[in-house]
Coordinates of C-alpha atoms and ligand atoms in Angstrom, one line a residue:
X1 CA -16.6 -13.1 -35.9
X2 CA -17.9 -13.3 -39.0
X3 CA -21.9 -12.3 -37.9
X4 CA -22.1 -10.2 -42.0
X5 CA -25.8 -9.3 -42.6
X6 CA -28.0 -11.4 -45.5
X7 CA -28.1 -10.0 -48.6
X8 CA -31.2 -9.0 -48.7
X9 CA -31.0 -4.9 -49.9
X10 CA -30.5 -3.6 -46.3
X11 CA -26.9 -3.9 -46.2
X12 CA -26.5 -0.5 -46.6
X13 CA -29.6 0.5 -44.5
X14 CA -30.1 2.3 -41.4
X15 CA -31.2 0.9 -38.4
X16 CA -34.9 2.2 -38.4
X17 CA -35.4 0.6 -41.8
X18 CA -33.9 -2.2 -40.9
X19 CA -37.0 -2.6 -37.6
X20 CA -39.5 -2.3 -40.4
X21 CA -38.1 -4.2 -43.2
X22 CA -35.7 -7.1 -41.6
X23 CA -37.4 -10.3 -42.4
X24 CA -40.5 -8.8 -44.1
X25 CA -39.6 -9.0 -47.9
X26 CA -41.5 -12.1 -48.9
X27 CA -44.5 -12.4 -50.4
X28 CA -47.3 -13.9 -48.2
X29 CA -50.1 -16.2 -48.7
X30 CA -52.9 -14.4 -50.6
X31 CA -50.4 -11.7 -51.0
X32 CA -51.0 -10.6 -47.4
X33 CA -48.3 -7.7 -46.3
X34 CA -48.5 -9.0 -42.6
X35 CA -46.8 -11.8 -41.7
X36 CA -49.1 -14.3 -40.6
X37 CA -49.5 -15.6 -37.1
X38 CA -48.9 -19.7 -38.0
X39 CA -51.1 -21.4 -35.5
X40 CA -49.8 -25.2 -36.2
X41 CA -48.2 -27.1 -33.9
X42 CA -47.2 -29.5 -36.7
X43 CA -46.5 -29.6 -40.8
X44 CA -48.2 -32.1 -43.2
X45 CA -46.5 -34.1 -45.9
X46 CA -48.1 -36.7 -48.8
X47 CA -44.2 -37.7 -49.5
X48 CA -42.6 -39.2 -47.1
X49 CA -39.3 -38.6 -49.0
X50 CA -39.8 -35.2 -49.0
X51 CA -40.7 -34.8 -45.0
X52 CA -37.9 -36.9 -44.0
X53 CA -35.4 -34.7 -46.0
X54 CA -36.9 -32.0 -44.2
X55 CA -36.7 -33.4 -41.1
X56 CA -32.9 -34.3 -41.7
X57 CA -32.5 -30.2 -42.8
X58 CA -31.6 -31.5 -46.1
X59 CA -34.5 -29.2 -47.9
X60 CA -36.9 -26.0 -46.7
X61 CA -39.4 -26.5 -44.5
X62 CA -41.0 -27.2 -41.1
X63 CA -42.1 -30.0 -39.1
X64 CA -43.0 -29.4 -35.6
X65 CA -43.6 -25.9 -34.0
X66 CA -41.3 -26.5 -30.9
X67 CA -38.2 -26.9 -33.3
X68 CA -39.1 -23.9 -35.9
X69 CA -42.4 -21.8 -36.7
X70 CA -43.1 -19.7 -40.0
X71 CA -43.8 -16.0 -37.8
X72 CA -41.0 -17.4 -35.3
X73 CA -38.7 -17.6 -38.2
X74 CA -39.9 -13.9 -39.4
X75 CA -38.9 -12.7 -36.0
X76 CA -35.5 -14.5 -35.5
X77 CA -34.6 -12.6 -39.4
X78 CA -35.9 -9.3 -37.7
X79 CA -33.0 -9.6 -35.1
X80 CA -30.6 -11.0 -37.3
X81 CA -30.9 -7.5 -39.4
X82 CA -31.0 -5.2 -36.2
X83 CA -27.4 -6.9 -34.4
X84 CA -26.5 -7.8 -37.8
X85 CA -25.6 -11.7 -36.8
X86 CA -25.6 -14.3 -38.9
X87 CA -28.0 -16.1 -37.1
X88 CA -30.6 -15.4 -34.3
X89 CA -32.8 -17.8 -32.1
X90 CA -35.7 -16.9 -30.4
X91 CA -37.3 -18.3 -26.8
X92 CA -40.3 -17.6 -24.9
X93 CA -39.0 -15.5 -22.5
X94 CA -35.5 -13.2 -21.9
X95 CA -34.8 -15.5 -19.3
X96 CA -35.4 -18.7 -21.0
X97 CA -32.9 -16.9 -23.1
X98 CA -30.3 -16.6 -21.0
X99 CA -30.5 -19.4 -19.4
X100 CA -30.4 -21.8 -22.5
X101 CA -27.5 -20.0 -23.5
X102 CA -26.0 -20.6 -20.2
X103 CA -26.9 -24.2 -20.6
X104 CA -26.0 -24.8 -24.3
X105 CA -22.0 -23.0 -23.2
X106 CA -21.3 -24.6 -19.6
X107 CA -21.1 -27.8 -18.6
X108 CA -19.6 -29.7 -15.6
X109 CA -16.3 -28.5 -14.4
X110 CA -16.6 -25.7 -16.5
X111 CA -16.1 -21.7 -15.2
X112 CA -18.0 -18.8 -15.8
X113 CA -17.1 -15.2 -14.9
X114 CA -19.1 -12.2 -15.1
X115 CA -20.2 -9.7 -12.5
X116 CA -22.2 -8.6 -9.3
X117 CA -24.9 -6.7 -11.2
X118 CA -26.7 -8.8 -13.5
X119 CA -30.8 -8.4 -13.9
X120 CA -31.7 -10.7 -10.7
X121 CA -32.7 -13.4 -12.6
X122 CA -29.4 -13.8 -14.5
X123 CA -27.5 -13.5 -10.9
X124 CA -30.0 -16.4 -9.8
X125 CA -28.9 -18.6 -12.2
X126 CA -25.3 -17.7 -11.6
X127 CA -26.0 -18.3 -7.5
X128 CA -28.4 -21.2 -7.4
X129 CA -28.9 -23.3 -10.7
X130 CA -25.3 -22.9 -12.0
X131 CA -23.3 -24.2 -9.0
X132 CA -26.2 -27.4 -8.8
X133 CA -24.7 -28.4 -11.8
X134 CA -20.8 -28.5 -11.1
X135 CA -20.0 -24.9 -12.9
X136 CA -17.7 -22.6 -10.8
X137 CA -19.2 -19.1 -11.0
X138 CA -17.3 -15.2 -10.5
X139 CA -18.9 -13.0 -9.7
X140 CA -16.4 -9.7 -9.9
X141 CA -17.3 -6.3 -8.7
X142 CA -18.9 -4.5 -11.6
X143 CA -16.8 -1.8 -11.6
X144 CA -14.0 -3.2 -11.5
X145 CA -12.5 -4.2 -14.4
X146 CA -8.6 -5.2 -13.1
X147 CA -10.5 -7.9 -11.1
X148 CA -12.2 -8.9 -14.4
X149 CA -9.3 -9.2 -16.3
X150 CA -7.7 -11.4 -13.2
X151 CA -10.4 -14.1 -12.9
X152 CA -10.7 -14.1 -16.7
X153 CA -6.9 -14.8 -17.0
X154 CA -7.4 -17.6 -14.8
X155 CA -9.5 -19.5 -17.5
X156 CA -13.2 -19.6 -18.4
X157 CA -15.5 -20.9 -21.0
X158 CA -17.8 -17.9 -21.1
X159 CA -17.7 -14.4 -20.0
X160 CA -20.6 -13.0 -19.2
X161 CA -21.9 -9.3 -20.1
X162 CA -24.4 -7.3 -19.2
X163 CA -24.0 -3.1 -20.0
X164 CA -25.4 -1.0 -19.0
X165 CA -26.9 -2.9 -15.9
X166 CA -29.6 -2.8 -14.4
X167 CA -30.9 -1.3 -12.3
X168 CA -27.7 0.7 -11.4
X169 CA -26.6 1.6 -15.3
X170 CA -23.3 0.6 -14.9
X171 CA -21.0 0.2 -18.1
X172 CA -18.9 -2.2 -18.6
X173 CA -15.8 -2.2 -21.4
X174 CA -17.0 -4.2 -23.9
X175 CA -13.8 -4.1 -26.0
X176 CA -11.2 -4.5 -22.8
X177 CA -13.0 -7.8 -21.8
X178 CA -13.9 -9.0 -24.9
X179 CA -9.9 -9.2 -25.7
X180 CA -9.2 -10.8 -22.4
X181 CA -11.5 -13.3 -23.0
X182 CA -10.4 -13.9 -26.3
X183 CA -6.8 -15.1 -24.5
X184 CA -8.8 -17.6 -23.0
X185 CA -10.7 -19.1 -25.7
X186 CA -13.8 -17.8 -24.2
X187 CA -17.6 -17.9 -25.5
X188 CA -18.8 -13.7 -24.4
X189 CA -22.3 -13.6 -23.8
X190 CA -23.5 -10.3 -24.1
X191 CA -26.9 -9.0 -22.3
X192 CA -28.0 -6.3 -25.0
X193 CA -31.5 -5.5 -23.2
X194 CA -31.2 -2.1 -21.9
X195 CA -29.3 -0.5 -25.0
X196 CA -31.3 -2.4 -28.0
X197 CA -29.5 -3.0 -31.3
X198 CA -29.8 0.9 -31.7
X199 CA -27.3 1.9 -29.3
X200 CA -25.2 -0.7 -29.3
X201 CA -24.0 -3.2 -31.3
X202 CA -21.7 -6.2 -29.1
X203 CA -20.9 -8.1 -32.1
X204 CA -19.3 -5.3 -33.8
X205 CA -17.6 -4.7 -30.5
X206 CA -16.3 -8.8 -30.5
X207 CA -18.8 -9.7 -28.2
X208 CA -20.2 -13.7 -29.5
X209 CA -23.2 -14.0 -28.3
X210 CA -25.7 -11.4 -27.7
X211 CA -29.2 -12.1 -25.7
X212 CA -32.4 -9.8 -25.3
X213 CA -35.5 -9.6 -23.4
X214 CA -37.8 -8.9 -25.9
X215 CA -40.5 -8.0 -23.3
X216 CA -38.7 -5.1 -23.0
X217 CA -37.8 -1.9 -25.8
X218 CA -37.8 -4.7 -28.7
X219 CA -41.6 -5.4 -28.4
X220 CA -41.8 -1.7 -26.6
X221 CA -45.8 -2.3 -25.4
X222 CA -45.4 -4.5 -22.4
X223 CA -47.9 -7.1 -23.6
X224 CA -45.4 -10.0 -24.2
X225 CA -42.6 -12.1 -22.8
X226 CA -40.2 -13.4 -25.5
X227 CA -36.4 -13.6 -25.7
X228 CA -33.9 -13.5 -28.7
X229 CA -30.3 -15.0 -28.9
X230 CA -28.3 -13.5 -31.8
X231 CA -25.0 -14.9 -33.2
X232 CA -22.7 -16.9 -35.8
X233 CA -24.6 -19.9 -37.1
X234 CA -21.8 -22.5 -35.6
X235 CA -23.0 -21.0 -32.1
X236 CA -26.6 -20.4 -33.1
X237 CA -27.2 -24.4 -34.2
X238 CA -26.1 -25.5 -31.0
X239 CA -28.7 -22.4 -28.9
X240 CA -30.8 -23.7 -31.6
X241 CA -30.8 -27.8 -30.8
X242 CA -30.6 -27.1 -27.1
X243 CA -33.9 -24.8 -27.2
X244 CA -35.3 -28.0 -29.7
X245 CA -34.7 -30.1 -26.5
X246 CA -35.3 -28.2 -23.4
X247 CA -39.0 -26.9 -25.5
X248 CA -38.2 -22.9 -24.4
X249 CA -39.5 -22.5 -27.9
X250 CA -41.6 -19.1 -28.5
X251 CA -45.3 -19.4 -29.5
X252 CA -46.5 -17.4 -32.8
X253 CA -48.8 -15.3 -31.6
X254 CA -46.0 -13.8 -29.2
X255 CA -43.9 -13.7 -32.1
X256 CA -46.3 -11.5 -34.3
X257 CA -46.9 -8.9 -31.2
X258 CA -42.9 -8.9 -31.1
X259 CA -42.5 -8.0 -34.7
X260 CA -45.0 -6.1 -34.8
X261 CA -43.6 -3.8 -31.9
X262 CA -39.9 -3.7 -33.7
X263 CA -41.3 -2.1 -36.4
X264 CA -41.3 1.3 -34.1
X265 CA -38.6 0.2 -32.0
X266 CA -36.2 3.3 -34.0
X267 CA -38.9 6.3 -33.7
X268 CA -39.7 5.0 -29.7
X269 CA -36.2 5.0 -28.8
X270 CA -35.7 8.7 -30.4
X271 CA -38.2 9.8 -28.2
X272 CA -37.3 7.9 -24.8
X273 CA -33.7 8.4 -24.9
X274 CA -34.9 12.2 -25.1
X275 CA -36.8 12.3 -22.6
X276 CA -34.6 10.2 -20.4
X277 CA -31.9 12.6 -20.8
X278 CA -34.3 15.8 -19.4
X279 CA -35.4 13.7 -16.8
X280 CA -31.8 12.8 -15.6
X281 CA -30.7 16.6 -16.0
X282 CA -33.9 17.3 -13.3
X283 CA -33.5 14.8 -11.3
X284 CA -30.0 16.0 -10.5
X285 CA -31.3 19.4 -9.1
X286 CA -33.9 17.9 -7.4
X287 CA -32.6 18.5 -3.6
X288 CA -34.3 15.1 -2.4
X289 CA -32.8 13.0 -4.9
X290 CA -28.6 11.6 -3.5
X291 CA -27.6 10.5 -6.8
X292 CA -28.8 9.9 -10.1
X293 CA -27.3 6.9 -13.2
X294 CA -27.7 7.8 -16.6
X295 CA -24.7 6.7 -18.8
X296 CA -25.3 10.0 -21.0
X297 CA -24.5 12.6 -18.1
X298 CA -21.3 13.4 -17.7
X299 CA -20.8 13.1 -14.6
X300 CA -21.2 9.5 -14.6
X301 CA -18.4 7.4 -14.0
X302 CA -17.6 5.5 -17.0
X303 CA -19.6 8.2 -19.6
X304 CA -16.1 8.1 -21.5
X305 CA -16.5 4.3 -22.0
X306 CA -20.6 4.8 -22.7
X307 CA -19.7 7.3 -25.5
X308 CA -16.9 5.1 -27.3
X309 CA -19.6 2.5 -27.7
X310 CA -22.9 3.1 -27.6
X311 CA -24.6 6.0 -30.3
X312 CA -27.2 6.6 -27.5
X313 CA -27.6 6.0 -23.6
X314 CA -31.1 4.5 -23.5
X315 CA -34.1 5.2 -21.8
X316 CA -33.6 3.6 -18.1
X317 CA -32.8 6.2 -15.5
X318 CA -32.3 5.3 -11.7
X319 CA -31.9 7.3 -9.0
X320 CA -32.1 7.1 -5.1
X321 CA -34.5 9.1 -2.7
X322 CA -33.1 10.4 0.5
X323 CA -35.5 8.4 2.8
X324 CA -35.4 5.6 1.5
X325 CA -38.6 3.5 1.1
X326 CA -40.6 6.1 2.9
X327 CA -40.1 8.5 0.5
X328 CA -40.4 6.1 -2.8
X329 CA -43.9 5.5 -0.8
X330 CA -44.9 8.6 -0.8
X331 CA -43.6 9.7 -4.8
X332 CA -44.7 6.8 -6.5
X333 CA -48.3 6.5 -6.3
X334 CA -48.6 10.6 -7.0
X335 CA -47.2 10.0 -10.4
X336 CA -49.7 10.4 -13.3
X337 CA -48.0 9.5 -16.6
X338 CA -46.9 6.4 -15.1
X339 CA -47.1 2.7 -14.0
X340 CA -45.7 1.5 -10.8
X341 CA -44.6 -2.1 -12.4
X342 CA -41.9 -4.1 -12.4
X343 CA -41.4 -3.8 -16.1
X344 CA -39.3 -1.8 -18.1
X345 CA -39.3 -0.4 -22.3
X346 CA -42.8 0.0 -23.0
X347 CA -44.3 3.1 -24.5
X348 CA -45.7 4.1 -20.9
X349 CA -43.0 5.4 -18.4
X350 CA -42.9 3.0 -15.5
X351 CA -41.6 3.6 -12.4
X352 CA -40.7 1.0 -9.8
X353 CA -38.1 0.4 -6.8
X354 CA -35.3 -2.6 -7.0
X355 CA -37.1 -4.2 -4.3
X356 CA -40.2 -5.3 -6.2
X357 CA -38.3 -4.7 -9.8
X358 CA -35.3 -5.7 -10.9
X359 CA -33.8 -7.5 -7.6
X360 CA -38.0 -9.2 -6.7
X361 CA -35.7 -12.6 -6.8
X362 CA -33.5 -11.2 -4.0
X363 CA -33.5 -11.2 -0.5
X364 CA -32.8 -7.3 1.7
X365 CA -29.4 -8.9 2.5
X366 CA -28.8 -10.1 -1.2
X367 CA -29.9 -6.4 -2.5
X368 CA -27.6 -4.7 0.3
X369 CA -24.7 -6.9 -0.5
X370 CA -24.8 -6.0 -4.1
X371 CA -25.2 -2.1 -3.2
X372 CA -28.4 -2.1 -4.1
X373 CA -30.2 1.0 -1.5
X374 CA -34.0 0.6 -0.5
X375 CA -34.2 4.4 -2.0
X376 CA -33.4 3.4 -5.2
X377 CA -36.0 4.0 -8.1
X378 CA -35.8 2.9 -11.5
X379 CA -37.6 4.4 -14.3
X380 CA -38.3 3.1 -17.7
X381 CA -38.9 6.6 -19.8
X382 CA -41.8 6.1 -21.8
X383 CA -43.1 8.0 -25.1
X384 CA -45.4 10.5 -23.6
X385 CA -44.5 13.7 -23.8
X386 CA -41.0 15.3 -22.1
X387 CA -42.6 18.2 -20.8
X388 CA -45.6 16.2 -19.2
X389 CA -43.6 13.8 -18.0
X390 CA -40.9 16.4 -15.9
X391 CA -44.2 18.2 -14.8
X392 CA -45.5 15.2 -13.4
X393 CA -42.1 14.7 -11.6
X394 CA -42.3 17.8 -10.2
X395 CA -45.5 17.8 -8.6
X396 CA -44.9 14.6 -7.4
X397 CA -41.7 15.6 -5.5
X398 CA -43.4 18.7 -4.5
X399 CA -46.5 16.5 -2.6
X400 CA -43.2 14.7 -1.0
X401 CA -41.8 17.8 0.2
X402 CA -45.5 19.2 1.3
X403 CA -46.0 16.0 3.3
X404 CA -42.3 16.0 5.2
X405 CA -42.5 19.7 5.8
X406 CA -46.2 20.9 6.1
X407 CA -46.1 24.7 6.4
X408 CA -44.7 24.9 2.9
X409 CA -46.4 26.8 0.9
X410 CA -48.9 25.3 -1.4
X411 CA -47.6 28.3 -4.0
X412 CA -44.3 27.1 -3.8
X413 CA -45.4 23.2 -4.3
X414 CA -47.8 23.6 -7.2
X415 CA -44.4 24.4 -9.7
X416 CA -45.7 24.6 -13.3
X417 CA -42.5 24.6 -14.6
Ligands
PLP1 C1 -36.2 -8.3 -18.1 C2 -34.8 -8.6 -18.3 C3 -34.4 -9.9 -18.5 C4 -35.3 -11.1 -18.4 O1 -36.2 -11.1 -19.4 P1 -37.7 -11.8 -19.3 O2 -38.3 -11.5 -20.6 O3 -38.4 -11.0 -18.2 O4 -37.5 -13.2 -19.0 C5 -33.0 -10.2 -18.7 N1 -32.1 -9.1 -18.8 C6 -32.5 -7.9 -18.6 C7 -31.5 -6.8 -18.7 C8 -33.8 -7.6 -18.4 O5 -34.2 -6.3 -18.2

């Protein structure tokens, strides 16, 4: 793929520079070093010459917000510099994101693979809307990457990709699949959400087409929806004159709260993935906690695959209670550094089962059919600080272990470190 970065000086920059200064070296109107929230649903024009060669893409400029926007613009060159793509498009939401990229690849009588644990509003579209339209949809155990290669083998137009997933922080081999997929002639779509451009870059790795959920680590405060498709400009003008159609278009004051929170995305992330790493080393001593996921221990399953490609393992942790929902009932609300949200990448830590998180779309049967226990707990490490935020764990569990088993003693439950 030939996604090569603009030449605007940041070639040779590092990532964090690249979340302040990607799309941000133009001068603004009245020399303004913000870039300005552009609230016009239309452009005017005394030529008419001039508009229509707009209009027709022949010469610079805008003409209707829904199609393009100044500060929309700003953000899509903000990605472009982060996943170093050639081209990025931007929606109001992750999943008006994904599916528009679904929409734009697929088509009647075409066949899309990709696996079990998708975010639950991907698998939605993969179970309900896909199948309405004559696409075939695969689904292939996660894991399992034999059964991947199969069904990919058999022919597709797009493979589907999301690593790690959530919430179970699986890790898929981007490489392995991308090559299969390549001996197909298929499209990869790659779900980049949980890992942000600073772990991981998919286009490096082959991957096509990446998507984001902006809402999430990219805009890092939990106080917008957005979504951004990243790409080669062949693929990005057809995302482009789908989302021109089907009006998923991004507003600009969204946009400006999005760039705004990229600028920090690298010193968050520093801090989270930290943190995320102490909690998941805890958590696996903690004796009412079966099993923890965090790509970066090494006793996860594919951690050899995590460290070939990604530089960090993120800042989601999940793990499941023994008890189940009775004891997520009884943890949760004690936590004090936290929201109980179904959200995920902002700089609070939130904490929140599958069952009103990740999986809200799915049925008890649909969540135990994809593996998905009632005890499981995701949380989103925020940027508070590590030691306050394993204290807080620890009293917590201790109030669960004081209510199950009350003649322990309040010495032993109060643990200060
Ligand atoms: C949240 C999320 C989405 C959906 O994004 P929205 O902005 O909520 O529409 C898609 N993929 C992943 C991995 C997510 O976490």
């Amino acid at each position: 793929m030939n996604n090569k970065p603009d030449s605007t000086g940041l070639d040779n920059a590092g990532a964090g520079t690249r979340a302040v200064w990607g799309g941000e070296q133009v001068r603004h109107p009245y020399n303004a070093t913000q870039t300005p929230i552009v609230a016009s649903a239309a452009y005017g024009y005394d030529d008419i010459d001039v508009w229509y060669d707009v209009a027709l893409g022949k010469a610079p400029g805008f003409i209707y917000s829904r199609m393009s926007n100044p500060t929309v613009e700003t953000l899509e060159a903000k990605i472009r510099e982060l996943e170093m793509a050639e081209s990025a498009v931007a929606f109001s939401s992750g999943m008006a994101a994904i599916s528009s990229v679904l929409y734009t690849f697929l088509a009647h009588g075409d066949r899309v693979v990709s696996t079990k644990d998708s975010y639950g509003g991907t698998n939605k579209i993969f179970e309900e809307f896909l199948p309405r339209t004559g696409v075939a949809v695969t689904l292939c155990e996660t894991f399992d990457h034999d059964d991947l290669e199969r069904e990919i083998a058999k022919g597709c137009q797009v493979l589907y990709l999301e690593t790690p997933t959530n919430p179970t922080l699986k890790i898929l081999d981007i490489p392995r699949l991308v090559a299969a997929a390549k001996r197909v002639g298929a499209v990869v779509v790659a779900d980049n959400t949980f890992a942000t451009p600073l772990n991981q870059s998919p286009l490096a790795l082959g991957v096509d087409v990446v998507v984001h959920s902006a809402t999430k680590f990219l805009s890092g405060h939990g106080d917008v929806l957005g979504g951004l498709v990243c790409g080669s400009e062949a693929l990005m003008a057809q995302v482009r004159h789908y989302r021109e159609i089907n009006g998923a278009s991004l507003d600009p004051f969204s946009a400006y709260l999005i760039i705004r929170g990229m600028k920090t995305l690298a010193l968050r992330m520093r801090q989270q993935q930290h943190s995320a790493r102490a909690l998941a080393e805890f958590l696996c001593t903690e004796p009412l906690v079966e099993s923890v996921n965090y790509p970066g221990l090494p006793s996860h399953p594919n951690h050899a695959v995590a460290c070939a490609q990604m530089s960090g393992f993120g800042a989601i942790v999940s793990f499941v209670l023994i008890g189940g929902m009775d004891t997520v009932k009884l943890l949760l609300p004690r936590l004090r550094f936290a929201h109980c949200a179904g959200n995920l990448g902002a700089v609070e830590t939130i904490y929140g089962p599958a069952r009103t998180t990740s999986h809200v779309e799915n049925t008890l049967e649909e969540r135990q059919a994809l593996g998905i226990s009632e005890g499981l707990v995701r949380v989103s490490v925020g940027i508070e600080d590590t030691d306050d935020l394993l204290d807080d764990l620890k009293q917590a569990f201790a109030f669960v272990k004081k209510t199950f088993n009350p003649q322990l003693n309040e010495v032993h439950t109060e643990t200060a470190n």
